[in-house]
XYZ file of C-alpha atoms in Angstrom:
664
model
C 0.000 0.000 0.000
C 1.551 3.364 -1.021
C 2.625 5.527 1.914
C 1.797 8.855 0.208
C -1.955 8.242 0.147
C -3.514 10.690 2.567
C -7.238 11.333 3.145
C -8.564 14.646 1.879
C -9.494 17.462 4.214
C -13.211 17.993 4.800
C -13.986 21.686 4.576
C -17.146 23.644 5.057
C -18.205 25.158 1.737
C -18.518 28.880 1.410
C -22.128 30.054 1.812
C -22.194 31.554 -1.694
C -21.147 28.204 -3.206
C -23.780 26.361 -1.140
C -26.523 28.729 -2.238
C -25.577 28.520 -5.916
C -25.584 24.706 -5.789
C -29.015 24.753 -4.150
C -30.250 27.331 -6.649
C -29.114 25.124 -9.533
C -31.271 22.280 -8.191
C -34.420 24.401 -7.834
C -34.073 26.732 -10.856
C -32.967 24.458 -13.675
C -34.303 26.620 -16.532
C -36.570 29.704 -17.013
C -39.705 27.524 -16.915
C -38.857 26.474 -13.318
C -38.546 30.092 -12.259
C -41.878 30.938 -13.904
C -43.604 28.015 -12.168
C -42.380 29.138 -8.739
C -43.403 32.751 -9.287
C -46.812 31.852 -10.738
C -47.513 29.829 -7.606
C -46.483 32.800 -5.453
C -48.891 35.040 -7.381
C -51.721 32.534 -7.013
C -50.984 32.228 -3.271
C -51.309 36.036 -3.146
C -54.936 35.736 -4.404
C -54.245 37.429 -7.736
C -57.032 37.665 -10.314
C -54.776 38.648 -13.233
C -51.166 37.646 -13.944
C -49.055 39.101 -16.760
C -45.763 37.591 -17.912
C -43.270 39.365 -20.189
C -40.328 37.494 -21.719
C -37.195 38.336 -23.669
C -34.875 35.747 -25.258
C -36.817 32.823 -23.849
C -36.609 34.186 -20.294
C -32.801 34.324 -20.220
C -32.534 38.080 -20.792
C -35.777 39.038 -19.046
C -38.582 37.263 -17.195
C -41.103 39.630 -15.605
C -44.192 38.540 -13.657
C -46.804 41.106 -12.649
C -49.884 40.350 -10.533
C -52.605 42.249 -8.675
C -52.429 40.188 -5.502
C -51.976 41.173 -1.864
C -48.395 42.400 -2.302
C -45.455 42.253 0.147
C -45.169 44.371 3.288
C -42.371 46.946 3.260
C -40.843 45.525 6.425
C -40.658 42.059 4.836
C -38.660 43.233 1.824
C -35.412 42.982 3.778
C -35.675 39.205 4.223
C -37.939 38.127 1.360
C -34.979 36.762 -0.661
C -33.249 34.952 2.166
C -33.451 31.157 2.220
C -36.154 29.527 4.338
C -38.196 32.680 4.822
C -41.884 32.052 4.205
C -45.336 33.139 5.318
C -46.850 29.697 4.659
C -45.782 27.691 7.725
C -43.989 28.040 11.079
C -43.552 24.437 12.289
C -42.609 21.177 10.568
C -45.988 19.752 11.560
C -47.646 22.388 9.374
C -46.430 20.458 6.306
C -49.088 17.837 6.960
C -51.813 20.468 6.527
C -50.171 22.668 3.873
C -52.731 24.136 1.468
C -50.554 26.667 -0.395
C -48.129 26.175 -3.282
C -44.985 27.472 -1.602
C -43.720 26.542 1.826
C -39.885 26.291 1.824
C -39.079 29.909 1.055
C -36.366 28.999 -1.458
C -37.691 30.242 -4.810
C -36.787 33.938 -4.624
C -33.579 33.151 -2.741
C -32.470 30.702 -5.428
C -33.313 33.140 -8.230
C -31.363 35.973 -6.581
C -28.215 33.776 -6.579
C -28.322 33.106 -10.346
C -29.884 36.295 -11.759
C -30.346 40.020 -11.219
C -33.581 40.294 -9.248
C -35.777 43.306 -8.507
C -39.159 43.466 -6.762
C -41.728 46.247 -6.943
C -44.727 45.821 -4.637
C -47.621 47.605 -2.978
C -50.162 46.408 -0.445
C -53.704 47.736 -0.069
C -52.896 49.611 3.167
C -49.716 51.340 1.980
C -49.941 54.745 0.325
C -47.180 54.027 -2.197
C -45.257 51.105 -3.592
C -41.636 50.141 -2.941
C -38.919 48.851 -5.224
C -35.956 46.773 -4.073
C -33.062 44.963 -5.776
C -31.328 41.804 -4.567
C -28.069 39.917 -5.089
C -27.145 36.580 -3.514
C -30.197 36.695 -1.261
C -29.349 40.110 0.200
C -31.166 43.410 -0.163
C -29.070 45.997 -2.009
C -29.670 49.318 -0.311
C -33.007 50.420 1.089
C -36.378 49.934 -0.653
C -37.224 53.047 -2.662
C -40.742 54.522 -2.680
C -42.427 54.520 -6.080
C -45.837 54.819 -7.698
C -47.653 51.609 -8.474
C -50.839 49.570 -8.343
C -51.626 46.975 -5.731
C -49.731 43.763 -6.329
C -46.182 42.713 -7.133
C -43.847 42.969 -10.130
C -40.881 40.600 -10.043
C -38.219 41.218 -12.682
C -35.535 38.589 -13.382
C -32.711 39.666 -15.699
C -29.711 37.767 -17.092
C -30.669 34.377 -15.694
C -27.595 32.128 -15.082
C -25.226 35.033 -15.827
C -22.787 33.535 -13.278
C -23.284 29.898 -14.414
C -22.005 29.826 -18.034
C -22.073 26.013 -18.251
C -25.754 25.914 -17.305
C -26.577 28.704 -19.755
C -24.785 26.966 -22.623
C -26.582 23.695 -21.882
C -30.005 25.310 -22.336
C -31.874 25.107 -25.610
C -32.540 27.945 -28.022
C -34.578 30.950 -26.827
C -37.481 29.790 -29.008
C -37.581 26.383 -27.290
C -37.276 27.931 -23.827
C -40.177 30.251 -24.700
C -42.219 27.217 -25.727
C -41.567 25.654 -22.315
C -42.652 28.879 -20.630
C -45.858 28.840 -22.698
C -46.602 25.249 -21.682
C -46.234 26.051 -17.972
C -48.462 29.132 -18.209
C -51.035 27.260 -20.322
C -51.374 24.497 -17.720
C -51.917 26.931 -14.869
C -54.386 28.905 -17.006
C -56.487 25.773 -17.594
C -56.441 24.831 -13.905
C -57.191 28.361 -12.673
C -59.906 29.644 -15.034
C -61.016 32.433 -12.694
C -57.577 34.053 -13.030
C -56.680 35.871 -16.245
C -53.243 35.076 -17.703
C -51.248 36.967 -20.334
C -47.913 35.932 -21.893
C -46.111 38.361 -24.146
C -42.730 38.547 -25.840
C -41.084 41.893 -25.186
C -41.668 44.170 -28.151
C -44.582 42.204 -29.599
C -47.868 44.062 -30.027
C -50.021 40.963 -29.547
C -49.713 38.511 -26.653
C -48.648 34.941 -27.405
C -51.252 33.661 -24.953
C -54.177 35.324 -23.215
C -57.101 33.971 -21.212
C -59.943 36.074 -19.782
C -60.777 36.538 -16.104
C -63.653 34.407 -14.752
C -63.524 31.961 -17.648
C -64.045 28.176 -17.551
C -61.656 25.277 -17.977
C -63.233 24.059 -21.192
C -63.172 27.594 -22.645
C -59.505 28.069 -21.730
C -58.692 24.707 -23.322
C -60.389 25.952 -26.496
C -58.431 29.216 -26.436
C -55.056 27.590 -25.745
C -55.200 24.145 -27.341
C -57.804 24.711 -30.055
C -61.371 23.791 -30.969
C -60.345 20.321 -32.212
C -59.723 19.328 -28.595
C -62.419 21.370 -26.868
C -65.285 20.012 -28.980
C -64.322 16.435 -28.068
C -63.979 17.021 -24.318
C -65.740 14.672 -21.944
C -66.175 16.132 -18.447
C -66.766 14.026 -15.344
C -66.009 14.015 -11.632
C -65.646 11.226 -9.095
C -65.696 11.161 -5.306
C -64.340 8.131 -3.442
C -65.324 7.742 0.196
C -63.028 4.756 0.806
C -59.712 6.356 -0.140
C -60.899 9.923 0.544
C -60.162 11.608 -2.774
C -62.015 13.636 -5.392
C -61.219 13.799 -9.094
C -62.310 16.375 -11.691
C -61.460 15.379 -15.241
C -61.684 16.717 -18.777
C -60.633 14.037 -21.242
C -61.024 13.770 -24.999
C -63.375 11.219 -26.483
C -62.077 8.544 -28.799
C -62.820 10.721 -31.847
C -59.681 12.762 -31.025
C -56.084 11.587 -31.096
C -52.672 13.187 -31.562
C -49.079 12.031 -31.848
C -48.087 14.101 -28.829
C -49.348 13.043 -25.423
C -50.752 15.872 -23.297
C -51.661 15.252 -19.669
C -52.282 18.125 -17.272
C -52.185 16.721 -13.749
C -52.814 18.731 -10.594
C -52.820 17.175 -7.139
C -54.103 19.475 -4.389
C -53.786 22.375 -6.850
C -50.090 21.591 -7.607
C -48.844 20.951 -11.143
C -47.127 17.579 -10.840
C -46.254 14.486 -12.841
C -47.204 10.902 -12.103
C -45.831 8.204 -14.398
C -48.090 5.578 -12.789
C -51.262 7.576 -13.462
C -50.182 8.492 -17.002
C -49.416 4.863 -17.824
C -52.818 3.773 -16.482
C -54.718 6.342 -18.566
C -52.713 5.539 -21.709
C -53.456 1.836 -21.273
C -57.204 2.593 -21.343
C -56.960 4.698 -24.506
C -54.748 2.096 -26.216
C -57.899 0.009 -26.725
C -59.526 2.771 -28.799
C -56.779 4.818 -30.448
C -54.371 3.781 -33.221
C -50.856 2.841 -32.222
C -48.716 5.888 -31.482
C -51.738 8.162 -30.934
C -52.554 9.802 -27.603
C -55.439 11.708 -25.944
C -55.625 15.071 -24.206
C -56.219 14.684 -20.464
C -56.772 17.256 -17.737
C -57.077 15.821 -14.229
C -57.327 17.490 -10.824
C -57.106 15.313 -7.704
C -57.920 16.512 -4.227
C -56.560 14.449 -1.333
C -56.520 15.026 2.430
C -53.361 17.121 3.092
C -52.164 14.619 5.706
C -52.115 11.879 3.030
C -49.839 13.871 0.721
C -46.063 14.400 0.976
C -45.124 17.438 -1.116
C -41.526 17.717 0.111
C -39.925 14.972 -1.990
C -38.400 16.925 -4.894
C -36.478 20.234 -5.131
C -38.811 21.587 -7.851
C -41.929 20.008 -6.249
C -42.966 18.460 -9.592
C -43.342 15.071 -7.896
C -45.395 14.163 -4.839
C -46.053 10.978 -2.874
C -49.444 10.073 -1.435
C -51.017 7.242 0.502
C -52.905 4.461 -1.317
C -51.302 5.516 -4.609
C -51.863 2.183 -6.392
C -55.473 1.942 -5.244
C -56.290 5.529 -6.241
C -54.682 5.113 -9.668
C -56.707 1.936 -10.200
C -59.982 3.682 -9.235
C -59.279 6.540 -11.651
C -58.452 4.068 -14.410
C -61.823 2.384 -13.872
C -63.642 5.722 -14.086
C -61.883 6.737 -17.330
C -62.666 3.319 -18.805
C -66.345 3.643 -17.882
C -66.609 7.124 -19.410
C -64.967 6.098 -22.684
C -67.116 2.996 -22.913
C -70.222 5.204 -22.756
C -68.920 7.710 -25.299
C -67.891 5.140 -27.892
C -71.495 4.761 -29.083
C -71.259 8.215 -30.713
C -67.910 7.680 -32.369
C -67.718 9.257 -35.833
C -65.342 8.819 -38.737
C -65.050 11.531 -41.361
C -62.353 13.362 -43.204
C -62.470 16.123 -45.775
C -60.024 14.839 -48.332
C -60.335 17.675 -50.833
C -62.220 20.884 -51.244
C -65.512 20.423 -53.092
C -64.981 20.566 -56.836
C -61.232 19.869 -56.720
C -60.073 17.819 -59.666
C -58.113 14.607 -59.260
C -56.051 15.404 -62.360
C -53.699 18.280 -62.871
C -55.422 20.929 -64.975
C -52.478 20.874 -67.384
C -53.011 17.175 -68.021
C -55.655 15.729 -70.279
C -57.356 12.443 -69.501
C -57.010 9.653 -71.998
C -60.398 9.308 -73.699
C -59.749 5.637 -74.466
C -59.089 4.898 -70.805
C -61.491 2.427 -69.245
C -64.035 3.856 -66.767
C -64.339 1.655 -63.711
C -67.580 1.279 -61.687
C -66.088 3.296 -58.814
C -65.760 6.273 -61.180
C -69.336 6.239 -62.480
C -71.329 9.350 -61.596
C -75.091 9.361 -61.039
C -76.656 11.883 -63.400
C -80.390 11.291 -62.949
C -81.647 13.267 -59.925
C -84.930 11.305 -59.917
C -83.166 8.085 -58.920
C -83.122 6.789 -55.357
C -82.967 9.387 -52.595
C -82.562 9.082 -48.875
C -86.329 9.322 -48.237
C -86.922 6.050 -50.075
C -85.270 4.193 -47.195
C -87.230 6.042 -44.490
C -90.869 6.029 -43.406
C -93.232 7.978 -45.733
C -93.722 11.564 -44.673
C -97.116 13.056 -43.785
C -98.660 15.165 -46.496
C -99.015 18.859 -45.841
C -102.119 20.970 -46.426
C -100.853 21.853 -49.864
C -100.760 18.167 -50.776
C -96.965 18.173 -51.121
C -94.956 15.296 -49.711
C -91.210 14.816 -49.704
C -91.664 11.131 -50.483
C -94.076 11.711 -53.338
C -93.062 11.817 -56.960
C -94.270 15.386 -57.277
C -91.559 17.620 -58.685
C -91.321 21.357 -58.403
C -91.515 23.273 -61.632
C -87.969 23.625 -62.947
C -86.601 27.120 -62.640
C -85.346 28.720 -65.853
C -81.578 28.860 -66.285
C -80.852 32.526 -65.737
C -78.104 34.240 -63.812
C -78.563 36.998 -61.263
C -77.449 39.615 -63.769
C -79.914 38.475 -66.450
C -82.761 38.383 -63.942
C -81.843 41.834 -62.587
C -81.688 43.284 -66.106
C -85.305 42.237 -66.761
C -86.616 44.232 -63.815
C -88.948 47.082 -64.569
C -87.074 49.551 -62.355
C -83.365 50.091 -62.827
C -81.289 50.383 -59.644
C -78.875 53.319 -59.622
C -78.033 53.595 -55.927
C -74.247 53.225 -55.609
C -74.537 51.507 -52.208
C -76.669 48.683 -53.670
C -74.473 48.359 -56.766
C -71.431 48.110 -54.488
C -73.113 45.324 -52.525
C -73.808 43.408 -55.750
C -70.229 43.844 -56.968
C -68.897 42.650 -53.622
C -71.008 39.475 -53.807
C -69.834 38.741 -57.368
C -66.207 39.558 -56.570
C -66.141 37.230 -53.555
C -67.834 34.329 -55.348
C -65.772 31.115 -55.295
C -65.712 29.746 -58.848
C -64.863 26.262 -57.619
C -67.742 26.228 -55.138
C -70.111 27.683 -57.742
C -69.242 24.814 -60.086
C -69.934 22.307 -57.312
C -73.352 23.785 -56.512
C -74.356 24.031 -60.162
C -73.703 20.324 -60.759
C -74.764 18.862 -57.415
C -77.495 16.257 -56.930
C -79.803 16.364 -53.915
C -79.640 13.169 -51.791
C -81.691 13.756 -48.661
C -82.487 15.870 -45.625
C -80.719 14.750 -42.416
C -82.340 17.234 -40.049
C -83.443 20.870 -39.957
C -79.880 22.151 -40.436
C -78.042 19.491 -42.471
C -78.604 18.019 -45.925
C -76.738 15.479 -48.058
C -75.846 16.118 -51.683
C -73.684 14.421 -54.272
C -71.129 15.980 -56.587
C -69.438 13.653 -59.071
C -68.308 10.619 -56.992
C -68.317 12.473 -53.661
C -70.951 12.650 -50.943
C -71.147 15.905 -48.973
C -72.971 17.160 -45.885
C -73.888 20.859 -45.906
C -75.411 23.352 -43.479
C -78.745 24.165 -45.159
C -79.478 27.068 -42.812
C -76.220 28.868 -43.678
C -76.734 28.270 -47.417
C -80.315 29.573 -47.210
C -79.341 32.689 -45.283
C -76.686 33.590 -47.860
C -79.115 32.846 -50.706
C -81.871 35.114 -49.337
C -79.359 37.880 -48.590
C -78.282 37.832 -52.228
C -81.889 37.661 -53.416
C -82.682 40.787 -51.401
C -79.808 42.618 -53.093
C -80.717 41.571 -56.643
C -84.476 42.061 -56.124
C -83.910 45.543 -54.668
C -86.726 47.945 -55.694
C -88.327 45.109 -57.702
C -89.493 42.700 -55.009
C -92.693 40.779 -55.587
C -95.050 40.785 -52.611
C -96.729 38.176 -50.436
C -100.117 39.576 -49.409
C -101.138 38.966 -45.814
C -104.900 38.407 -45.455
C -106.181 39.744 -43.174
C -103.478 42.331 -42.324
C -101.822 41.861 -38.933
C -101.626 44.587 -36.238
C -98.014 45.653 -35.852
C -98.128 46.465 -32.121
C -99.650 43.098 -31.234
C -96.915 41.321 -33.178
C -94.251 43.316 -31.344
C -95.854 42.489 -27.996
C -95.819 38.789 -28.941
C -92.133 39.128 -29.743
C -91.329 40.701 -26.372
C -93.171 37.870 -24.647
C -90.948 35.246 -26.331
C -87.587 34.084 -24.998
C -85.906 34.964 -28.303
C -86.351 38.692 -27.580
C -84.248 38.439 -24.420
C -86.388 40.965 -22.547
C -85.438 41.747 -18.935
C -87.164 44.064 -16.418
C -84.239 46.487 -16.767
C -85.234 47.074 -20.412
C -88.436 48.812 -19.351
C -92.163 48.270 -19.774
C -93.050 45.922 -22.647
C -95.934 48.058 -23.877
C -93.708 51.127 -24.069
C -91.008 49.160 -25.890
C -93.595 47.845 -28.372
C -94.916 51.374 -28.977
C -91.375 52.669 -29.526
C -90.538 49.876 -31.988
C -93.838 50.369 -33.842
C -93.123 54.094 -34.110
C -89.726 53.380 -35.705
C -91.204 50.946 -38.228
C -94.064 53.298 -39.120
C -91.571 56.103 -39.639
C -89.445 53.906 -41.946
C -92.437 52.283 -43.700
C -91.955 54.286 -46.969
C -88.368 52.965 -47.276
C -89.443 49.361 -46.715
C -92.345 49.669 -49.154
C -90.300 51.388 -51.880
C -87.183 49.215 -51.783
C -88.143 45.855 -50.252
C -91.863 45.226 -50.833
C -92.713 45.214 -47.122
C -95.877 47.269 -46.581
C -97.115 48.710 -43.292
C -100.241 50.856 -43.495
C -100.628 54.221 -41.749
C -102.935 52.468 -39.273
C -100.049 50.165 -38.243
C -101.186 47.019 -40.073
C -98.680 44.659 -41.716
C -100.018 44.059 -45.241
C -97.249 42.411 -47.308
C -93.865 40.676 -47.106
C -91.270 40.420 -49.910
C -91.473 37.309 -52.120
C -87.894 36.177 -52.759
C -88.376 32.689 -54.234
C -91.184 31.096 -56.236
C -93.235 28.703 -54.044
C -91.400 29.801 -50.879
C -93.182 31.281 -47.868
C -91.309 32.278 -44.679
C -92.272 30.712 -41.354
C -94.785 33.029 -39.625
C -93.722 31.677 -36.229
C -90.609 33.860 -36.399
C -92.407 36.924 -37.838
C -92.811 38.839 -34.513
C -89.103 38.539 -33.649
C -88.189 39.570 -37.207
C -90.196 42.790 -36.914
C -88.662 43.574 -33.530
C -85.156 43.064 -34.924
C -85.955 45.377 -37.842
C -86.673 48.105 -35.299
C -83.658 47.407 -33.051
C -80.893 45.883 -35.215
C -81.158 47.793 -38.506
C -78.994 50.912 -38.795
C -81.557 53.328 -40.224
C -79.254 56.370 -40.172
C -76.638 55.521 -42.821
C -77.722 54.349 -46.280
C -75.221 51.557 -46.999
C -75.438 50.175 -43.457
C -79.247 50.396 -43.559
C -79.518 48.282 -46.714
C -76.876 45.816 -45.512
C -78.418 45.223 -42.068
C -81.989 45.107 -43.416
C -81.029 42.461 -45.997
C -79.150 40.420 -43.372
C -82.048 40.455 -40.905
C -84.534 39.526 -43.624
C -82.294 36.699 -44.830
C -82.041 35.405 -41.290
C -85.850 35.376 -40.968
C -86.448 33.700 -44.336
C -83.853 30.956 -43.693
C -85.848 29.555 -40.737
C -88.286 26.825 -41.739
C -90.998 25.360 -39.525
C -89.732 21.919 -38.420
C -92.239 21.342 -35.632
C -94.150 18.077 -35.538
C -97.539 18.355 -37.207
C -99.275 18.456 -40.568
C -96.628 20.821 -42.044
C -93.611 18.751 -40.968
C -93.304 17.075 -44.375
C -93.667 20.381 -46.211
C -90.352 21.680 -44.809
C -88.454 18.726 -46.287
C -90.323 19.175 -49.571
C -89.329 22.850 -49.588
C -85.645 21.998 -49.028
C -85.607 19.525 -51.920
C -87.856 21.237 -54.472
C -87.410 24.948 -53.724
C -84.198 25.680 -51.859
C -81.794 23.271 -53.550
C -82.890 24.213 -57.101
C -82.427 27.858 -56.034
C -78.931 27.071 -54.698
C -78.053 25.597 -58.089
C -79.488 28.540 -59.992
C -78.827 31.618 -57.884
C -76.328 31.163 -55.054
C -72.921 32.820 -55.546
C -71.007 31.161 -52.692
C -68.386 33.209 -50.839
C -65.169 31.371 -49.762
C -66.277 31.169 -46.111
C -69.136 28.849 -47.066
C -66.563 26.088 -47.635
C -66.463 25.696 -43.863
C -70.117 24.591 -43.974
C -69.482 21.641 -46.322
C -67.955 18.332 -45.227
C -66.972 15.449 -47.450
C -68.334 12.281 -45.882
C -67.060 9.721 -48.360
C -66.461 8.981 -52.035
C -66.897 6.008 -54.343
C -63.190 5.063 -54.682
C -62.847 4.930 -50.883
C -66.017 2.858 -50.492
C -64.869 0.413 -53.160
C -61.603 -0.061 -51.273
C -63.534 -0.827 -48.084
C -65.930 -3.328 -49.677
C -63.214 -5.026 -51.711
C -61.679 -6.153 -48.423
C -64.937 -7.703 -47.221
């Protein structure tokens, strides 16, 4: 054994070295600092928290809240280690109900960054600003103006730890981590408003409103694709004394990236056991490599939870962990089992009317046409109604299942029809509206509508139609509203009239409207009779305009005599007439010409697009109207704007169906 081997001397480390080592364990990257400070702001009962970032939080990380603030006398020790307002004895850990308790966050930050705090409490007349280095106050707090709350500014994070700074990712990736932390707390704390902004940017990268809801914040942050598939449930277990509140996606949604937001007693934590259990349930439903979105909040008795097991507090231990995880797994399984009955499969492969071949290519005319490429051209062939129960005939004798066909409309465009009118329109505001409709028309969508074949009515809002070898589902209500708006523009000053016999008293109709829920009347709005008189006075005053331009006649005695006739064989639903008249008085801008015509046409289109789908003798007539009046009018008249593409969904196509059935 060599004689020169001597044991090393054990020395006590310098306090600065000790603090920097401890700080490196707690503050590993900007996202850790943000998490600690967000929890401090939430502990301070803040209702709005703003975060400003520069260079991914390395140059600047500023957190501003409107919470209780920090007392002036506490500023001297606020950045020293193990100073906290959350507990006084070790036994208090068993009942801890706040996020922070060790008093290490601000101390750790002050050892690896330049830290300043500006704060004001409700009782103090002014705010105070203080700067810190290595846990010590630099000088005395300086009085300053400010609102109630605290602003913590962290600059040059890890300026004295170059190895740590070099090991971090790019500023863009660090900013993404900051966004993820803030997004998770925003979902869990919907009553608090959160704002995240890059320094110098006009618009925030993330913003949630105050007093929102979890599902709404999920929609804002993660998108509508997730929020529309959310399944909300809660569970209370009396045996193991825990409560669970969950928002999980149904089996219709899946993504390559797994997202699980887990809070235990309000703390953002991770649990590999719980995540594995939830993933194992979804593995039965989702394709391999696909994952759900899961938000879960567990509430346990504080004495059953050990929060002091990790420097960054992102892990916790709790009693009966295996049993609780198993109970939650059972609940998730039960919820998904119930939701699977409504599972849907659809995908919009191409925009309606898109060609399979490049426009520069020409198809070989000698090429064989396979059955999957055959297109139905006879609209009188089988429709959806043939496979359903016969519909009840209406008073007019029309039935959607009958062979009766509406008289075919002549093939004329809007311009040709408008040119035949007896009165030429010269108002520039109306001509501008027409030009705007024609300019915004989607040629591709127009081609689709012109060559479509009606298939069947699904319900009062949705209808199936075929174009070439594709089957589409469209929003009939949206199509109708756009159609009637355009009809109002092109029939301006030349509207035919629907005579009302006997005429209807205007004031009584307005009173009926105010009695309905659709009017939204509240006692604060005033007396209903007075409101009806005021609305009637407006309509009587504007009656000459409505009669001259739109074919809507109101007599001097206040009797409604006619309505505009916008389509042959189409009559609007009188059930919605009272609300329509009220909206003409309240929603139309009668002061400015262009706005007056625009809002009047929009309100009228909204009224005319509502059919009567109530059960009764006229139930079948609504379906007949969709097939024989509205859809022929769509083909003839409608100039679809680009936004209407969002109301059409491709359900399937013949080539895809042939592939499916060839496997059978």
